[in-house]
Coordinates of C-alpha atoms in Angstrom, one line a residue:
X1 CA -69.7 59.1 -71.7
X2 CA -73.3 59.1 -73.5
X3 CA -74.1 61.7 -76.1
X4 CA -77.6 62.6 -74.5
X5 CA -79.1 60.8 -70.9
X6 CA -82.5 61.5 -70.8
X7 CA -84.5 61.9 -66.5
X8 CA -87.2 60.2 -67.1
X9 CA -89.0 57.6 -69.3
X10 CA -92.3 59.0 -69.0
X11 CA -93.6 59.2 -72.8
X12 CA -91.8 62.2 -73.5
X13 CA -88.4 60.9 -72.4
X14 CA -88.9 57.9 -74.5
X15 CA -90.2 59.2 -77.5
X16 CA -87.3 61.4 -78.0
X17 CA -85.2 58.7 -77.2
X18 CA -86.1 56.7 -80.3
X19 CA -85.7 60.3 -82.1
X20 CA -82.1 60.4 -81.3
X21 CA -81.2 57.0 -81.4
X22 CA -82.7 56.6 -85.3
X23 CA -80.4 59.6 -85.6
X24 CA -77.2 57.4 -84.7
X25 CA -77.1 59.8 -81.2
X26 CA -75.8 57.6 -78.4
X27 CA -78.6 58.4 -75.7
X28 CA -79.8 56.4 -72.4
X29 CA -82.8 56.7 -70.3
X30 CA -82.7 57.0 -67.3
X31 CA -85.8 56.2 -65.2
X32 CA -86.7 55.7 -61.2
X33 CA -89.9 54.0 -61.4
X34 CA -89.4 49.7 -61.8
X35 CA -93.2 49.3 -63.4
X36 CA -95.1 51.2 -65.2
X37 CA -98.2 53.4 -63.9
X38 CA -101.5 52.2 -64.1
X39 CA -103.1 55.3 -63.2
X40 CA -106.2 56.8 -65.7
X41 CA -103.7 59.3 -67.3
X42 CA -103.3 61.2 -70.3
X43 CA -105.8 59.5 -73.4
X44 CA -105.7 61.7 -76.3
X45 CA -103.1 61.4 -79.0
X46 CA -103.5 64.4 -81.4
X47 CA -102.7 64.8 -84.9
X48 CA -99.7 66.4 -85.4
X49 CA -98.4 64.0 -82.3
X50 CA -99.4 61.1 -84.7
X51 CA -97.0 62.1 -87.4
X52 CA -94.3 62.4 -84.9
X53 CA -95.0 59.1 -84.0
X54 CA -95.0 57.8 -87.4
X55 CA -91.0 59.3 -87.4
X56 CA -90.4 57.3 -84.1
X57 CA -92.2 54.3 -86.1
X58 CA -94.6 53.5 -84.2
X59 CA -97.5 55.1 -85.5
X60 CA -99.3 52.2 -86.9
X61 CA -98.8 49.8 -83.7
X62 CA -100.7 52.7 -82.0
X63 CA -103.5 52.4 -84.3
X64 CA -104.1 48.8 -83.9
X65 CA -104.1 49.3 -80.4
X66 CA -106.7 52.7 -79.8
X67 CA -110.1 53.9 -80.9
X68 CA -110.3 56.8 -83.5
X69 CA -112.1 59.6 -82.3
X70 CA -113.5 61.7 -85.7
X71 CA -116.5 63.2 -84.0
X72 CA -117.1 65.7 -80.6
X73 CA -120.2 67.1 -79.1
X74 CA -121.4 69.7 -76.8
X75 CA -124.7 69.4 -74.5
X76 CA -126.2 71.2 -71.9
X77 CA -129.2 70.7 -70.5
X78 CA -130.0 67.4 -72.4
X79 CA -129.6 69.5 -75.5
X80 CA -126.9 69.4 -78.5
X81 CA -125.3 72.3 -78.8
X82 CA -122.9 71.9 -81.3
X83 CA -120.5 69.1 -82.9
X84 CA -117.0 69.0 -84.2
X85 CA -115.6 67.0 -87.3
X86 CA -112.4 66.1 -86.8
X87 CA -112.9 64.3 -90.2
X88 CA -112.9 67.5 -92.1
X89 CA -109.5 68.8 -91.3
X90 CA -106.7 67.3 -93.7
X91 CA -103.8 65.1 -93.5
X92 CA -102.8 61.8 -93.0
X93 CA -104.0 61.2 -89.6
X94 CA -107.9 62.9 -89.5
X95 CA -109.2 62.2 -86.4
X96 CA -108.0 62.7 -82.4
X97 CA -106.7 58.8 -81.3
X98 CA -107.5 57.6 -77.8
X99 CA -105.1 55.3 -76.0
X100 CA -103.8 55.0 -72.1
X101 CA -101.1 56.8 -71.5
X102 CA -99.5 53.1 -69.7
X103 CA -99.8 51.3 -73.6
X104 CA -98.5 54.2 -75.3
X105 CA -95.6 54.0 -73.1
X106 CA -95.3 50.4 -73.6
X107 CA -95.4 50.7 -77.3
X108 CA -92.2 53.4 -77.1
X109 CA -90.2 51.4 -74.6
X110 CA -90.8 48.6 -77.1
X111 CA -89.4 50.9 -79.9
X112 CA -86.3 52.2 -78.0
X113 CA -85.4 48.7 -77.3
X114 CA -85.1 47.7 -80.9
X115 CA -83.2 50.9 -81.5
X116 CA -80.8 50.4 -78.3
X117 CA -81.5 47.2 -76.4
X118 CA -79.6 48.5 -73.1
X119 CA -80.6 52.4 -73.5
X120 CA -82.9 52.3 -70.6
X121 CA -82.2 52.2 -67.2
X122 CA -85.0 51.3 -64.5
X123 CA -84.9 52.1 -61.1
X124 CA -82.4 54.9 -60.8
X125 CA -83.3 57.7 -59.4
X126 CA -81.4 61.3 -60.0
X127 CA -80.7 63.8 -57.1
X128 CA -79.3 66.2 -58.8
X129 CA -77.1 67.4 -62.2
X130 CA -73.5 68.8 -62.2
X131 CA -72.8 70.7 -65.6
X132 CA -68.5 70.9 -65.5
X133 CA -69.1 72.8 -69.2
X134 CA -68.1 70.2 -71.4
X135 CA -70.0 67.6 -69.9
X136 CA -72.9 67.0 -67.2
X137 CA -72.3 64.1 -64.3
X138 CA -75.8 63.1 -62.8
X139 CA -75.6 62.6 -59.0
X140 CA -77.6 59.5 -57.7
X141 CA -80.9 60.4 -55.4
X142 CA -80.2 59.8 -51.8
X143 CA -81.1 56.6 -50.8
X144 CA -84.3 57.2 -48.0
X145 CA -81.8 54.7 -45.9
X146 CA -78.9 56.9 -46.4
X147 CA -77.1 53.9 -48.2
X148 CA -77.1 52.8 -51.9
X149 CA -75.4 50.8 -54.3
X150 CA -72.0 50.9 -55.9
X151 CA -71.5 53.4 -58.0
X152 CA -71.8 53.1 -61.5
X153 CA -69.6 55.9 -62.6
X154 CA -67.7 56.4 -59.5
X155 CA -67.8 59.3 -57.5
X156 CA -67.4 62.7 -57.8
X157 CA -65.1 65.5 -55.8
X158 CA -67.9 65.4 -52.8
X159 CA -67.6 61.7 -52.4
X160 CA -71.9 61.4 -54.4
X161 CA -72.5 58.5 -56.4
X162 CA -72.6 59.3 -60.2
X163 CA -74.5 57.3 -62.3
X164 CA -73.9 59.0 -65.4
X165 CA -72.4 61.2 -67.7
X166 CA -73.3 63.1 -70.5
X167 CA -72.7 65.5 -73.1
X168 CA -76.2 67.1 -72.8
X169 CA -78.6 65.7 -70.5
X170 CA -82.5 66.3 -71.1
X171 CA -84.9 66.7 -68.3
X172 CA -88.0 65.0 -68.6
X173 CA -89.3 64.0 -64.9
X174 CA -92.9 65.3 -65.4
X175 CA -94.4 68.4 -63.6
X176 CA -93.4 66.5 -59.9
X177 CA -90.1 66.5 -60.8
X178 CA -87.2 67.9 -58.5
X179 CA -84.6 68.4 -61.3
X180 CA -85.7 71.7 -62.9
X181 CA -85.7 73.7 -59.3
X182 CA -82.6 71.5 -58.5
X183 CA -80.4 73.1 -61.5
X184 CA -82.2 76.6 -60.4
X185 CA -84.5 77.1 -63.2
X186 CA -87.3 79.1 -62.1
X187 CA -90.8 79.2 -63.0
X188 CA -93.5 80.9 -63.0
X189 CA -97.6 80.1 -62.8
X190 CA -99.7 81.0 -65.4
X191 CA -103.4 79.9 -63.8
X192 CA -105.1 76.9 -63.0
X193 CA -106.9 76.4 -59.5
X194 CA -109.6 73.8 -60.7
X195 CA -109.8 70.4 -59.8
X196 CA -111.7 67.1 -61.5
X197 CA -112.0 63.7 -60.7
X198 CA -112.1 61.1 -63.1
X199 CA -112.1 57.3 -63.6
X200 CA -112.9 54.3 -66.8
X201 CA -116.2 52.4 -67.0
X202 CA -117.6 50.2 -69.3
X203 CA -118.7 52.0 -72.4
X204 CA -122.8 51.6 -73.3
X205 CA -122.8 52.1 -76.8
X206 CA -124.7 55.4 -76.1
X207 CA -122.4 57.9 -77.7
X208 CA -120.8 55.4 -80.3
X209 CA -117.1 56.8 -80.8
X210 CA -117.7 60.5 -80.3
X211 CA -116.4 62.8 -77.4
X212 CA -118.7 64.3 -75.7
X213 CA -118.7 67.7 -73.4
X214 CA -121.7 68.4 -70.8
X215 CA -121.8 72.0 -70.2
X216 CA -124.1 71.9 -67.3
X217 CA -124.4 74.3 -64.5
X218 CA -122.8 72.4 -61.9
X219 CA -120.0 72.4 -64.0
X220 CA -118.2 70.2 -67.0
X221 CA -118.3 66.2 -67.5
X222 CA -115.9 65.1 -70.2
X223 CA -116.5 61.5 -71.9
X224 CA -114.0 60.1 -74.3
X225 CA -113.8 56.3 -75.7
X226 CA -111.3 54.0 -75.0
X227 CA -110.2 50.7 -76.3
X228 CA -111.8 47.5 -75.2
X229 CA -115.1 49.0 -74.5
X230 CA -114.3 51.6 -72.1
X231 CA -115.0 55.2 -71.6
X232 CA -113.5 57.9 -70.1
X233 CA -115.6 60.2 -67.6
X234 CA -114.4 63.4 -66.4
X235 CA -116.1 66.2 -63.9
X236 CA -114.8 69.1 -62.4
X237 CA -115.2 68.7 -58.4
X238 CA -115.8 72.1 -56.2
X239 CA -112.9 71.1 -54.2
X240 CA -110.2 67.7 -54.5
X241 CA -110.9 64.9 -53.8
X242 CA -108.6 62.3 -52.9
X243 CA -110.9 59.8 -51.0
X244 CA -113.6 60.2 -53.3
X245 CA -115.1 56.5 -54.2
X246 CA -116.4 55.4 -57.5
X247 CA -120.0 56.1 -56.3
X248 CA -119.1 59.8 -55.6
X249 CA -118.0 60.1 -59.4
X250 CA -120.9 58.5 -60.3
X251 CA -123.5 60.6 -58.5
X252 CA -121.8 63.5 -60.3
X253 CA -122.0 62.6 -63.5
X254 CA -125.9 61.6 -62.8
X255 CA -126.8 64.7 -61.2
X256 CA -125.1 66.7 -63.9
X257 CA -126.1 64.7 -67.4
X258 CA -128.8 62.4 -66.4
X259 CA -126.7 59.5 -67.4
X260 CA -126.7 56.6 -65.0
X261 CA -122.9 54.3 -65.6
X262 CA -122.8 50.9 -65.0
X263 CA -120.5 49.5 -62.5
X264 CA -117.1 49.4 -62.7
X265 CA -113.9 47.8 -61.0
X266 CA -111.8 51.3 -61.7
X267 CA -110.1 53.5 -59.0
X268 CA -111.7 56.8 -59.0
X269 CA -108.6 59.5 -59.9
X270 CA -108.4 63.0 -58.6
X271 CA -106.2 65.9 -59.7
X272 CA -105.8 69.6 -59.2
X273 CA -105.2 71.6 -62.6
X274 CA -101.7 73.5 -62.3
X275 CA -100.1 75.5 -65.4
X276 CA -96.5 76.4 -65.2
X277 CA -94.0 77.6 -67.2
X278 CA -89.9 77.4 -67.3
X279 CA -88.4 80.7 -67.2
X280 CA -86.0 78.6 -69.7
X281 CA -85.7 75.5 -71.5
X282 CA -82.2 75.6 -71.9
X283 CA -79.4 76.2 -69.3
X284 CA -75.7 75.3 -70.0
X285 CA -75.7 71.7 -71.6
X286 CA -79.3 70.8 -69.3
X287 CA -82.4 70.9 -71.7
X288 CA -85.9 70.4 -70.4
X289 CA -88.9 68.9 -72.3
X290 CA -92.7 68.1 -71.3
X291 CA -94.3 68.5 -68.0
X292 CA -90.9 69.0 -66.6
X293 CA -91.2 72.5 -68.6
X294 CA -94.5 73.6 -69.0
X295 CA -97.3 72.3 -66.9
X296 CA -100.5 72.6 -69.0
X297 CA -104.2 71.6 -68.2
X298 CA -104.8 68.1 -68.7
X299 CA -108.5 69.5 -70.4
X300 CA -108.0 69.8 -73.8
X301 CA -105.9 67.2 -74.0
X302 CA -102.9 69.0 -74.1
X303 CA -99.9 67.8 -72.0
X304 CA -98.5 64.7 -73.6
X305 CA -98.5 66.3 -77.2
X306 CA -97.2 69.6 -76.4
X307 CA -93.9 67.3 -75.0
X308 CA -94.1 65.1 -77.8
X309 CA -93.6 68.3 -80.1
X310 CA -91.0 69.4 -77.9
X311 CA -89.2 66.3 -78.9
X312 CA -89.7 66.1 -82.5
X313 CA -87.9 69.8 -81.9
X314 CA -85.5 68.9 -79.6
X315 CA -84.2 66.2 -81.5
X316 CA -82.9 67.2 -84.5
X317 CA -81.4 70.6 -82.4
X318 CA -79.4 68.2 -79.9
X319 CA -78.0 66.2 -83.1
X320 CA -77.2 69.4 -84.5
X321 CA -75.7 71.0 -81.3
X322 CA -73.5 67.7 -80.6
X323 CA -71.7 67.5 -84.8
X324 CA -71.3 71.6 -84.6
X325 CA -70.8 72.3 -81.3
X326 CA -70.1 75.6 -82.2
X327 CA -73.1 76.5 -83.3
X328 CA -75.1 74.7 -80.5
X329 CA -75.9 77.8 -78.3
X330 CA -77.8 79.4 -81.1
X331 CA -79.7 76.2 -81.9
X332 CA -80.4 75.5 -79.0
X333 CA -82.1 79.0 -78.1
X334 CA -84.2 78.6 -81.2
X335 CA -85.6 75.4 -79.3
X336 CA -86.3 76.9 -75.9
X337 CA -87.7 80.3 -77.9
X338 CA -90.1 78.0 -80.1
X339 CA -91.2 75.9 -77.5
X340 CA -91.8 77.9 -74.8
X341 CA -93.7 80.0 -77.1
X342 CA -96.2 77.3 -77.7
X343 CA -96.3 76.3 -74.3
X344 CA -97.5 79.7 -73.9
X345 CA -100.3 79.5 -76.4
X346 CA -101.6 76.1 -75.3
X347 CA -102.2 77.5 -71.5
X348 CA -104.3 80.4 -73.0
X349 CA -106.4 77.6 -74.8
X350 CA -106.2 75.3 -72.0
X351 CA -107.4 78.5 -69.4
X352 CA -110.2 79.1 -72.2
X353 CA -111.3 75.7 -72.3
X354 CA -111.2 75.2 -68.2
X355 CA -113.4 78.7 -67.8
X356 CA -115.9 77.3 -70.1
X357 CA -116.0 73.9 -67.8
X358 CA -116.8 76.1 -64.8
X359 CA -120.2 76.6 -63.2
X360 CA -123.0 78.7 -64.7
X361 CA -126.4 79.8 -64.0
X362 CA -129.0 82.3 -65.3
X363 CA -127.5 84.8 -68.1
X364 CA -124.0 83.0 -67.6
X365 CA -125.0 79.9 -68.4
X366 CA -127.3 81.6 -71.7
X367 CA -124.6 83.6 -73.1
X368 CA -122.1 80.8 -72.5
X369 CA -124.2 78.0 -74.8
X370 CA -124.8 81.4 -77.5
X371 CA -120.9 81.4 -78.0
X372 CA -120.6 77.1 -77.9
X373 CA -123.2 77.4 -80.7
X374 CA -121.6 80.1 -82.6
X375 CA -118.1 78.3 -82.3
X376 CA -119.9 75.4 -83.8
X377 CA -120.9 76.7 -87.3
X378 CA -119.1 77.8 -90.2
X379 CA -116.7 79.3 -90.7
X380 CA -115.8 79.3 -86.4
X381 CA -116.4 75.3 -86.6
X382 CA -113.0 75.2 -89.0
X383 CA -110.8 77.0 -86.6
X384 CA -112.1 75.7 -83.3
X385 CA -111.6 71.9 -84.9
X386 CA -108.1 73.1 -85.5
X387 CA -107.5 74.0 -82.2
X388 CA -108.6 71.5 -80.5
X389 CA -106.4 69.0 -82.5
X390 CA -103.6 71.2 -82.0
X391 CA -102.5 71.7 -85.2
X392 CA -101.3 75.5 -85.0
X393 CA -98.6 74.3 -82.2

């Protein structure tokens, strides 16, 4: 029997898997997928995240890998309405670090296999979790054939394949995830609606390194760098998308900015903004961390790190909880109080920074650049940058 098995080896569920196995925890991971996702995903790597990967020591393999971001703009209307230093804020790590989500991934798996060469499991999906109070078993996911493999753990009183056990077990499937309603852990929306479509092209050189945020009155385009001389672009869609080409993206952004992108051989992505939150993090000896427990807006950057900072929480909690197991209901509490807390905090920025995306025209659209501008100077400028690198989570 494992000390912790973690759902899920998104980058959440791996990152705190190196946390707890540097701690001497004996954890697995236990993932469906067989290859990793391609998909244009999460990008931005903030920096209190960076220090936590630093602990998982990884930190400077990520650096070598992405493009520092120190610098963020705001235009409407072919106008600048403001900039951001993420150069003037202090610390080790002074600037927002772009990378895709499928090499940061890669990097961590490549970490937690130093740590605990067989500690990841590929290819196994979980149906559902049985807590027995001193333990949790983890029921395989039906097969869509009805059949499946030999057990690995045997069976349990209902004749369902277990293919683990664990002391604790930590959920960490993402926001798609069946696991958290599977337990019966509620939650509960806290806004969203808005939808965006997105895809990589090659980066002209036009904006150097800096982020950039077109406040037009169509609605927001986003543009981030990326490694190997790619950039990110970003607009908010009146409705999803789904069959939308790479020309349709294009057009937007066009219409919108003025800028024409060159061609690209990307998939065009499109998503519909959700926010969520567990009504716990915490039940019995089941924990939940990232998407799987709070759903946040994807603008803003948001989602990754808020998981990543539940696992430089959860980890030294579970190591805690597992050498005084007397005292693990209290610690653990403290975790799901603190973290849902934040979760909390980072959807109200998240809502702010999606209601400042949508269209605007006439005195909306005025007033709306007045308050970007004001944000953008001193004293406002210092506490907006902080923000926005999620430094008060």
């Amino acid at each position: 029997m494992r000390d912790v098995i973690v759902v899920g080896g998104g980058p959440v569920g791996i990152l705190l898997a190196c946390l707890l196995a540097e701690r001497g925890v004996d954890v697995e991971v236990l993932e469906r997928r067989t290859e990793p996702s391609m998909l244009a995903r999460a990008i931005g790597i903030h920096p209190p995240s960076m220090r936590v990967l630093r602990q998982a020591g990884v930190a400077e393999e990520v650096l070598a890998r992405a493009v520092r971001i120190e610098t963020g703009s705001v235009q409407s209307g072919g106008r600048t309405l403001g900039r951001l230093s993420f150069a003037q804020t202090t610390g080790r790590f002074p600037f927002v670090v772009a990378l895709p989500q499928h090499e940061t991934e890669a990097v961590l798996r490549s970490r937690f296999r130093q740590l605990r060469p067989d500690g990841l499991r590929s290819g196994v999906g979980v149906g559902m979790l049985h807590d027995r109070g001193h333990h949790v078993d983890l029921i395989a996911e039906p097969s869509p054939d009805g059949t499946g493999d030999a057990p690995d753990e045997g069976a349990d009183d209902n004749g369902l394949e277990i293919v683990g056990s664990a002391r604790y077990v930590v959920v960490a499937d993402g926001a798609r995830g069946q696991l958290r309603d599977a337990v019966g852990i509620a939650s509960r929306p806290l806004g969203g609606g808005d939808t965006y479509l997105m895809a990589d092209y090659p980066d002209t050189g036009e904006h150097g390194s800096e982020a950039v945020l077109f406040f037009e009155q169509g609605g927001v385009v986003e543009s981030f760098p990326l490694p190997n001389g790619r950039r990110r672009w970003v607009a908010l869609t009146p409705t999803l998308m789904p069959d939308a080409s790479l020309d349709d993206l294009s057009a937007l952004v066009l219409s919108r900015t003025g800028v024409l992108l060159p061609a690209s051989d990307a998939r065009p992505s499109s998503f519909s903004v959700r926010q969520r939150l567990a009504a716990t993090m915490v039940q019995g000896r089941v924990l939940l961390a990232g998407d799987a427990a709070h759903e946040i807006s994807p603008i803003g950057g948001q989602g990754m790190n808020l998981g990543w900072l539940d696992a430089v929480a959860l980890a030294p909690a579970l190591t805690h909880a597992l050498a005084q197991p007397i005292e693990a209901r209290v610690t653990l509490a403290g975790y799901d109080r603190r973290r849902r807390r934040s979760a909390r905090m980072a959807a109200r920025q998240a809502g702010f920074n999606m209601a400042m995306g949508r269209p605007a025209r006439g005195l909306r659209l005025r007033l709306r650049n007045v308050i970007v501008r004001v944000l953008a100077t001193p004293p406002l400028n210092g506490l907006l940058t902080r923000a926005f690198t999620m430094r008060w989570l």
